[in-house]
Coordinates of C-alpha atoms and ligand atoms in Angstrom, one line a residue:
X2 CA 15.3 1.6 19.0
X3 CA 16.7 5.2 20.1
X4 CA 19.8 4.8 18.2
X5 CA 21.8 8.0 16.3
X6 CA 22.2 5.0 13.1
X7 CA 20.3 2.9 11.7
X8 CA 21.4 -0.2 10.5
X9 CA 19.2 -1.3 7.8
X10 CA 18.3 -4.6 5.6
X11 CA 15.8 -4.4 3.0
X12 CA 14.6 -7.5 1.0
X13 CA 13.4 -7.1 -2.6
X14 CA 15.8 -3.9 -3.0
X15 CA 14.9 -5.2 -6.9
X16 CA 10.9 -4.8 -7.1
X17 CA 8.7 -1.6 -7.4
X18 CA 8.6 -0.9 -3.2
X19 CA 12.1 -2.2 -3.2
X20 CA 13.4 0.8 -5.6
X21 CA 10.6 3.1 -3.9
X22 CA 12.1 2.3 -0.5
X23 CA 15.1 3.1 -1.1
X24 CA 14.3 6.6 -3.1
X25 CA 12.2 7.4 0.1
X26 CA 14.8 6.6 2.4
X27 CA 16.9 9.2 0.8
X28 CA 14.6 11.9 0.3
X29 CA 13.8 11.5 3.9
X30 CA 17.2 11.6 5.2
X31 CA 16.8 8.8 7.4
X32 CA 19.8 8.3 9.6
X33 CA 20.7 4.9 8.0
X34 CA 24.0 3.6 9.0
X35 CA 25.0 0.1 7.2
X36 CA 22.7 -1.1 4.4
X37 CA 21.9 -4.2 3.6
X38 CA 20.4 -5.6 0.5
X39 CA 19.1 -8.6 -0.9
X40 CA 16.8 -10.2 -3.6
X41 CA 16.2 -13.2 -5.2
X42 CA 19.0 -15.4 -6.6
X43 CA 18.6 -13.9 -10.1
X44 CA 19.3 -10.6 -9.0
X45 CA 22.6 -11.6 -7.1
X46 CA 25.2 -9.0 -8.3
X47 CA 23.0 -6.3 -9.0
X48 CA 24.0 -2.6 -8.5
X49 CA 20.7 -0.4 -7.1
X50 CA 20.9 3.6 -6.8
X51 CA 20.8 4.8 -2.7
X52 CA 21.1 8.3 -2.7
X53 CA 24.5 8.6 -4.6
X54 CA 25.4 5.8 -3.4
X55 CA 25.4 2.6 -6.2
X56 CA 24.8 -1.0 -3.5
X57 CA 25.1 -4.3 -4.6
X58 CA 22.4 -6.9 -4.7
X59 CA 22.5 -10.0 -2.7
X60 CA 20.9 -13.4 -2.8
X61 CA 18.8 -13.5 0.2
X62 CA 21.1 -15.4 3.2
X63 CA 19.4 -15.0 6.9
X64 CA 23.8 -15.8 7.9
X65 CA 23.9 -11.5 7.1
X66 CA 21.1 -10.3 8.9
X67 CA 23.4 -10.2 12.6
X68 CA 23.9 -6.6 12.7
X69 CA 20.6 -5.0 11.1
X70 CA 18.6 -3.1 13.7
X71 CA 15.8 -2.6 11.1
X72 CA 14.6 -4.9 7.9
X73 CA 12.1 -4.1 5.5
X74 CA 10.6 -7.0 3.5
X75 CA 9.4 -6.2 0.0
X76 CA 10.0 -9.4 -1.5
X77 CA 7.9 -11.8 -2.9
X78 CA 8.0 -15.8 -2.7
X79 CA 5.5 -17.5 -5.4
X80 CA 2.0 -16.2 -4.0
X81 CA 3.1 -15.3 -0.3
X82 CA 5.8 -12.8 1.2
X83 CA 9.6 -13.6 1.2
X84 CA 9.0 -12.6 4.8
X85 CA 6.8 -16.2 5.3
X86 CA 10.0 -17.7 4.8
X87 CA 12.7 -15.2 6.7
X88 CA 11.4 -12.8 8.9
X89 CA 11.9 -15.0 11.9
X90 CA 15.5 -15.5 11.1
X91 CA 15.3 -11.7 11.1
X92 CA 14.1 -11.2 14.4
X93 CA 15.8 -13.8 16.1
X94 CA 18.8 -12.1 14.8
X95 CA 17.6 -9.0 16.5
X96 CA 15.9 -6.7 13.7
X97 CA 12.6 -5.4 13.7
X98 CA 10.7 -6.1 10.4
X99 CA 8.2 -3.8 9.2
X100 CA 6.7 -6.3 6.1
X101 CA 4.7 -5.3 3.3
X102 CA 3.7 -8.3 2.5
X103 CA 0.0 -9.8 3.6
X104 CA 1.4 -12.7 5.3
X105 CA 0.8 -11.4 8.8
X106 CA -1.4 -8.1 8.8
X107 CA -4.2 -9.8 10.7
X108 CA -2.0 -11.8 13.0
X109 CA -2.8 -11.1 17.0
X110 CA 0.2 -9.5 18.0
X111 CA 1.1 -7.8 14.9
X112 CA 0.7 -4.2 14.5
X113 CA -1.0 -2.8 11.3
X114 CA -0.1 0.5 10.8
X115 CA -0.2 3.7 9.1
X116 CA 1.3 6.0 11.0
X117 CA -1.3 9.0 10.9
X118 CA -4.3 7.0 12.1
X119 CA -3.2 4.4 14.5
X120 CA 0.9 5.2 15.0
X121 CA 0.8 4.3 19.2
X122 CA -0.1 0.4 17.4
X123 CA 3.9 0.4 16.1
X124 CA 5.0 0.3 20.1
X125 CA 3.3 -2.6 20.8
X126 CA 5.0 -5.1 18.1
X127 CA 6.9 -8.7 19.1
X128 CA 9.7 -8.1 16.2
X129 CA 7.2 -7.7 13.1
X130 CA 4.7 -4.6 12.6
X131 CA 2.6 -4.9 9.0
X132 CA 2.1 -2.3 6.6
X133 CA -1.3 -2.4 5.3
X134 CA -2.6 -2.9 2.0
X135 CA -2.3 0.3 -0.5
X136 CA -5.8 0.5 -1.0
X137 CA -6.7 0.2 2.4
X138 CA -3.8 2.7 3.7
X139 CA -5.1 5.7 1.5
X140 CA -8.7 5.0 2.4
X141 CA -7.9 4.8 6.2
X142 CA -5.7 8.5 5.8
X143 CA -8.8 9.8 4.3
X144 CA -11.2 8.9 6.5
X145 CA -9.3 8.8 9.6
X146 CA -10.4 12.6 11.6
X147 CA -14.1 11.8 10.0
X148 CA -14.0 8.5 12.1
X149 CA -12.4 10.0 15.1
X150 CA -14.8 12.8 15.4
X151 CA -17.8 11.8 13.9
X152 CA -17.9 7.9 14.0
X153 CA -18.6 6.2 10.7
X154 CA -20.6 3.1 10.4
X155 CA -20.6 2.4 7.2
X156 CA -17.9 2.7 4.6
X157 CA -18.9 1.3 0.6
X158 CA -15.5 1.8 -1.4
X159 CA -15.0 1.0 -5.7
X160 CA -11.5 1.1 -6.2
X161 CA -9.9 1.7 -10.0
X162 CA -6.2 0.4 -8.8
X163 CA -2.6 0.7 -10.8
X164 CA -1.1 -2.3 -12.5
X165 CA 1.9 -1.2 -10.5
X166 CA -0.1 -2.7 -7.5
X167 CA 0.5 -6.1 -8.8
X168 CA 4.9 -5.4 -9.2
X169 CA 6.9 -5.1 -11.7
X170 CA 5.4 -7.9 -13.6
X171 CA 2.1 -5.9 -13.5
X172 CA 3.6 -2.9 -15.2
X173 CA 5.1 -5.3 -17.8
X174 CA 2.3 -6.8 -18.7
X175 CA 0.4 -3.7 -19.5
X176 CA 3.4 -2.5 -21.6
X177 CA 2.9 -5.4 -23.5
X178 CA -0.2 -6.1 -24.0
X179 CA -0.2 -1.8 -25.5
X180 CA 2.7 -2.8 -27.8
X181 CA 0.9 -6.1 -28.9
X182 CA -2.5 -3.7 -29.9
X183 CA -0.3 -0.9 -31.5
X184 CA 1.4 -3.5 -33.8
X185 CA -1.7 -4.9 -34.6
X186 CA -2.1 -8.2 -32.8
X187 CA -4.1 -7.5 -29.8
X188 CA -5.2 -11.1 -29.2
X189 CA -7.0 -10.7 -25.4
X190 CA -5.5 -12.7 -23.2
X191 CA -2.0 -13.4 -24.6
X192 CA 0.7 -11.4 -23.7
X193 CA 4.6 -11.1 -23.8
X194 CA 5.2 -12.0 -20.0
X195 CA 5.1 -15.8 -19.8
X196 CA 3.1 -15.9 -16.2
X197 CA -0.5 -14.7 -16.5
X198 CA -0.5 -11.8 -13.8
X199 CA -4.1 -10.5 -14.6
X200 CA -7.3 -12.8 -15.6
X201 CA -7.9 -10.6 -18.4
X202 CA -6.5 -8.3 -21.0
X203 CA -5.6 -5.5 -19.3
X204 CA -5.0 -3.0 -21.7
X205 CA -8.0 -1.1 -23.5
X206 CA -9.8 -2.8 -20.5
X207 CA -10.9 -3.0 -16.6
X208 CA -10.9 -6.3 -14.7
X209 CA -13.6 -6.3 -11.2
X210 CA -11.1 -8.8 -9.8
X211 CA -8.2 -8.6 -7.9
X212 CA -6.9 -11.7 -5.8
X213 CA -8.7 -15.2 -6.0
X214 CA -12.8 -15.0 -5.2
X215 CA -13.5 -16.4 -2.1
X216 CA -16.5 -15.7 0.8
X217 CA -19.7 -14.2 -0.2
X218 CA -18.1 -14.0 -3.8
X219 CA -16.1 -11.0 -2.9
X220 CA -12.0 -11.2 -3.8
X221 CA -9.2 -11.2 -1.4
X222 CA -8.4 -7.9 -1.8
X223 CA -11.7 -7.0 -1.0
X224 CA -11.8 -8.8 2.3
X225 CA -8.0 -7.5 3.1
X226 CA -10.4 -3.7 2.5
X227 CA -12.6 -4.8 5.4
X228 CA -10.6 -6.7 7.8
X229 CA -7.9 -4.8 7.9
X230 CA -9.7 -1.2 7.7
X231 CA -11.5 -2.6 10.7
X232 CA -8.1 -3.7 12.4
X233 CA -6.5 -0.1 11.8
X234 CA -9.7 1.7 13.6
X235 CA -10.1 -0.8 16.0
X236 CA -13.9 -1.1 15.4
X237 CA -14.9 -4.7 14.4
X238 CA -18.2 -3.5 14.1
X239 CA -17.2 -0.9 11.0
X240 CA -19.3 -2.3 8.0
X241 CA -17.0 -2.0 5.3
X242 CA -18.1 -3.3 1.6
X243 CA -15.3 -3.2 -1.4
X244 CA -15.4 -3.6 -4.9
X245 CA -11.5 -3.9 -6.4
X246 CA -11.3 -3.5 -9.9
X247 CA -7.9 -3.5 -11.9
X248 CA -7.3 -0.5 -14.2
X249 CA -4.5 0.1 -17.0
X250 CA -2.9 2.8 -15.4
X251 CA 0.8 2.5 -14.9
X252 CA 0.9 3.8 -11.1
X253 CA -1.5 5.7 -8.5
X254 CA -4.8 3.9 -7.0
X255 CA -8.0 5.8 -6.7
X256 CA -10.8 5.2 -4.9
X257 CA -14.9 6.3 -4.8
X258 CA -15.6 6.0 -1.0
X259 CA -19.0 6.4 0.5
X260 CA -19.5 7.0 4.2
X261 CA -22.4 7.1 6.7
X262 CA -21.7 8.9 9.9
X263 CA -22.7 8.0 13.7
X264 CA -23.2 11.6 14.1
X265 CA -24.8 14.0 12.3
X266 CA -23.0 16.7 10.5
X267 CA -23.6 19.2 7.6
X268 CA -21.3 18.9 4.4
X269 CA -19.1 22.1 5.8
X270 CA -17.9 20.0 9.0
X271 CA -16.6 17.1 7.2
X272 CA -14.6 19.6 4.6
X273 CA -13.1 21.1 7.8
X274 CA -12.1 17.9 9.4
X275 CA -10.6 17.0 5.6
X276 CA -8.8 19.8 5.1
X277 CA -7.1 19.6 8.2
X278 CA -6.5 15.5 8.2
X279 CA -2.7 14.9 8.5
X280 CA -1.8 13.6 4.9
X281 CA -4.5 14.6 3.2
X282 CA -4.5 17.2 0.5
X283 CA -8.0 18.3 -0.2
X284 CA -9.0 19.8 -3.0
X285 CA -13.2 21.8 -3.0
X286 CA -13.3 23.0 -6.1
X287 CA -11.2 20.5 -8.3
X288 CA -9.9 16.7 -8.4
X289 CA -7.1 14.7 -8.6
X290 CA -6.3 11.7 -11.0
X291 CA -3.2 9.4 -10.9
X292 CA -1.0 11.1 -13.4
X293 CA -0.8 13.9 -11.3
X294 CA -0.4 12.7 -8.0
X295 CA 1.8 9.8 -8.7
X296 CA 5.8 10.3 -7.4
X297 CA 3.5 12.3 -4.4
X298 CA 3.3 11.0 -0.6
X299 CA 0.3 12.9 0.5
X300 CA -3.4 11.2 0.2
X301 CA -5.7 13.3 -2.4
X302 CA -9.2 13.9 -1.4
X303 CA -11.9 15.7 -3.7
X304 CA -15.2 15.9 -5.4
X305 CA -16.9 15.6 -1.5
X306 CA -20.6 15.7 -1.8
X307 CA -23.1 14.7 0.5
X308 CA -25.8 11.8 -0.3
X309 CA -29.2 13.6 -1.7
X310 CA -31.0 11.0 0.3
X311 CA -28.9 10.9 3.7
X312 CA -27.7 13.4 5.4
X313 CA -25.7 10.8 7.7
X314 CA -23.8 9.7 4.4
X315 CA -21.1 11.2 1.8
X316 CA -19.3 10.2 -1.0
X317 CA -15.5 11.4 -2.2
X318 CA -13.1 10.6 -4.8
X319 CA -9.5 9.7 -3.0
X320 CA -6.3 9.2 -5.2
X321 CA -2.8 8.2 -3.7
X322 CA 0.5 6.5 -5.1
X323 CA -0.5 3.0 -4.5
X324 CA 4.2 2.7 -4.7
X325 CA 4.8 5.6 -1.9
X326 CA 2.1 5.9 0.6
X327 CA 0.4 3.1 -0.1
X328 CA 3.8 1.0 0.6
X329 CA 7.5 2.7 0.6
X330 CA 6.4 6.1 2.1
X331 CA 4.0 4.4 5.2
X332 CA 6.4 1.9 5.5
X333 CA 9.8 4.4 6.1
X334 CA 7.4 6.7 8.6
X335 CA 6.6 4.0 10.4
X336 CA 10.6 3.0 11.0
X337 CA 10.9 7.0 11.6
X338 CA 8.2 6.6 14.3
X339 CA 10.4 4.0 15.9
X340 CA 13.4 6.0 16.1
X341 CA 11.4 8.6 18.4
Ligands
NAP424 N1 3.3 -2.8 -5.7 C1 2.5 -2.3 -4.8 O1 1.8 -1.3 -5.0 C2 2.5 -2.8 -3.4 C3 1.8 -2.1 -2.4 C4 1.7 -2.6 -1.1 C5 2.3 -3.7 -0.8 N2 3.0 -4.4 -1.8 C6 3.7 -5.7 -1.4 O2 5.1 -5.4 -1.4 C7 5.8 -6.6 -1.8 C8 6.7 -6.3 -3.0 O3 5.9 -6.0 -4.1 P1 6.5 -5.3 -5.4 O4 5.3 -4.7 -6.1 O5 7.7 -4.5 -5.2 O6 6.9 -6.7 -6.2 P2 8.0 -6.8 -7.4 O7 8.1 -5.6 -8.2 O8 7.5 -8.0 -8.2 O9 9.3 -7.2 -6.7 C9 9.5 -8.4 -6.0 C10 10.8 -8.4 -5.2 O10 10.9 -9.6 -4.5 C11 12.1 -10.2 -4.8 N3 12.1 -11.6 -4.6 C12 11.4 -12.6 -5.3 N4 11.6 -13.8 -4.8 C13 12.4 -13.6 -3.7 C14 13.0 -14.5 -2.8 N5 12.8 -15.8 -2.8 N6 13.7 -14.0 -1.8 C15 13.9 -12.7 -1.7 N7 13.4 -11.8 -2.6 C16 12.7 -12.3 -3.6 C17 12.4 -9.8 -6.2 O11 13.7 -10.0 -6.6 P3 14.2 -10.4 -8.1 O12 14.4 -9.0 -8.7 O13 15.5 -11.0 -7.9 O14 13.2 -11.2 -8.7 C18 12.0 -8.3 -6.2 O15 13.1 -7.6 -5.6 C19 4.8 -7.7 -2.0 O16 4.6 -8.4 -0.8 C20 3.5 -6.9 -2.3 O17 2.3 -7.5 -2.0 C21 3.1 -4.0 -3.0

């Protein structure tokens, strides 16, 4: 696609990466052309902010996607991606879809990408190239010139991840359940959002599950840490173990990653190869926690120590904003990497 103008569709222009897409798009300057965009039936007649520009919302109708050289899918469809349902349409109507969405991220044939660790992936896509996971994406930035130079074999990773992760019916529910408790009538599970989007209260609290449990007793997006981690460093062999715990925090995922490497190196080694890892801002002497880094692009590394009882192993605290790299922001850079 080596084209002066983009034309562009995006589907879910409503939701969290929706908006986020679009704000990214702007900042970035990406040479968009037309713009097309479309949500759910509800949202039909909408007016959403591009730049200056105010676009209108359309019901989602494959008949308008002729034209788009480029669609991004951030819709959702019940428990699966809007792009389950359209992103063939899309392609056969000559647009390559970069998804957000989990439908397809471990599909042969589908490229998973994030553009700093595995961008020559993006070239080899039949019409559809994934964007992975946000707690996957920020992990894989972080750790990405460790594994190139040093190997890893082993990655254990506790995540503490946004409401915001779960879309705008996340970051409802956590407003409501705070307004429920400061009136008084915190009741646990009830909340002002009729569908139940967490298992658990969320506010005052912290849930250790995210997605359905399935093999072994770990959660989906557990397994979506390992399989796809594994998938971006091509290295099925990577033993990767994840605990994915829901916090009530508006936006901005963070993450306690432990590492074992194939080679040996002294603490100093791995703070050189994180301080010069593309997208990573690393901080020695202080750390980072979501209020600060959220509305940011960059991945935030700190508190690196080495394992008293390893010295093949380290552990690090790694924030990101689960909206912007860990969807919008990876998802734009990998369209920019198509337009070289
Ligand atoms: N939130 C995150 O941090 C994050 C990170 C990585 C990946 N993702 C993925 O990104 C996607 C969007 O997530 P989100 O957080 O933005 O969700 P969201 O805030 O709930 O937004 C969902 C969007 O999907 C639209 N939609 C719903 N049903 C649709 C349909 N049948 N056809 C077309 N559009 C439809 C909604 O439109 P209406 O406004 O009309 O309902 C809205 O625009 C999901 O696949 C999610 O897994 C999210």
């Amino acid at each position: 696609m080596i084209r002066k103008k983009v034309n562009i569709g995006l589907v879910g222009a409503t939701g969290l990466v929706g908006q986020c897409i679009l704000r990214v798009l702007a900042e970035r300057r990406f040479p968009a052309g037309n713009i097309k965009l479309w949500a759910s039936a509800r949202s039909a007649g909408k007016k959403v902010q591009y730049g200056r520009k105010v676009c209108r919302v359309n019901e989602i109708d494959p008949d308008e996607f002729p034209g788009c050289d480029l669609i991004f899918f951030a819709g959702t469809e019940g428990e699966k991606g809007a792009s389950r349902i359209f992103s063939e349409a899309a392609i056969r109507a000559g647009a390559v879809v970069i998804d957000n969405g989990s439908d397809y991220r471990m599909d042969q044939g589908v490229p998973l990408v994030v553009p700093e660790v595995n961008p020559g992936d993006a070239f080899k896509h039949k019409g559809l190239i994934a964007n992975p996971n946000c707690s996957t994406i920020q992990m894989a930035v972080a750790l990405n010139l460790i594994h190139r130079k040093l190997g890893l074999k082993r990655i254990v990773v506790s995540t503490y991840q946004a409401v915001s992760g779960a879309g705008r019916q996340g970051t409802q529910t956590l407003e409501s359940e705070i307004k429920d408790q400061s009136f008084g009538k915190a009741q646990g599970k009830k909340t002002r959002t009729k569908k139940i989007i967490f298992p658990r209260q969320i506010a005052q609290n912290v849930i250790p599950q995210i997605s359905d449990f399935s093999e072994l007793g770990f959660s989906g997006e557990e397994w979506k840490m390992v399989k796809e981690t594994q998938k971006i460093f091509h290295d099925k062999k990577l033993a990767v173990n994840a605990t994915t715990v829901r916090v009530p925090v508006d936006t901005g995922h963070s993450e306690s990653v432990y590492f074992e490497t194939r080679e040996k190196a002294g603490l100093g080694v791995v703070e050189k190869l994180l301080a010069k890892s593309p997208g990573v801002v690393f901080s020695k002497n202080s750390y980072h926690t979501p209020l600060e880094i959220a509305g940011k692009d960059e991945v935030f590394v700190s508190r690196l120590r080495p394992d008293p009882f390893d010295p093949q192993a380290f552990v690090m605290w790694v924030a990101a904003d689960n909206l912007r790299k860990g969807a919008a922001t990876n998802a734009v850079q990998i369209a920019e990497l198509l337009l070289k």
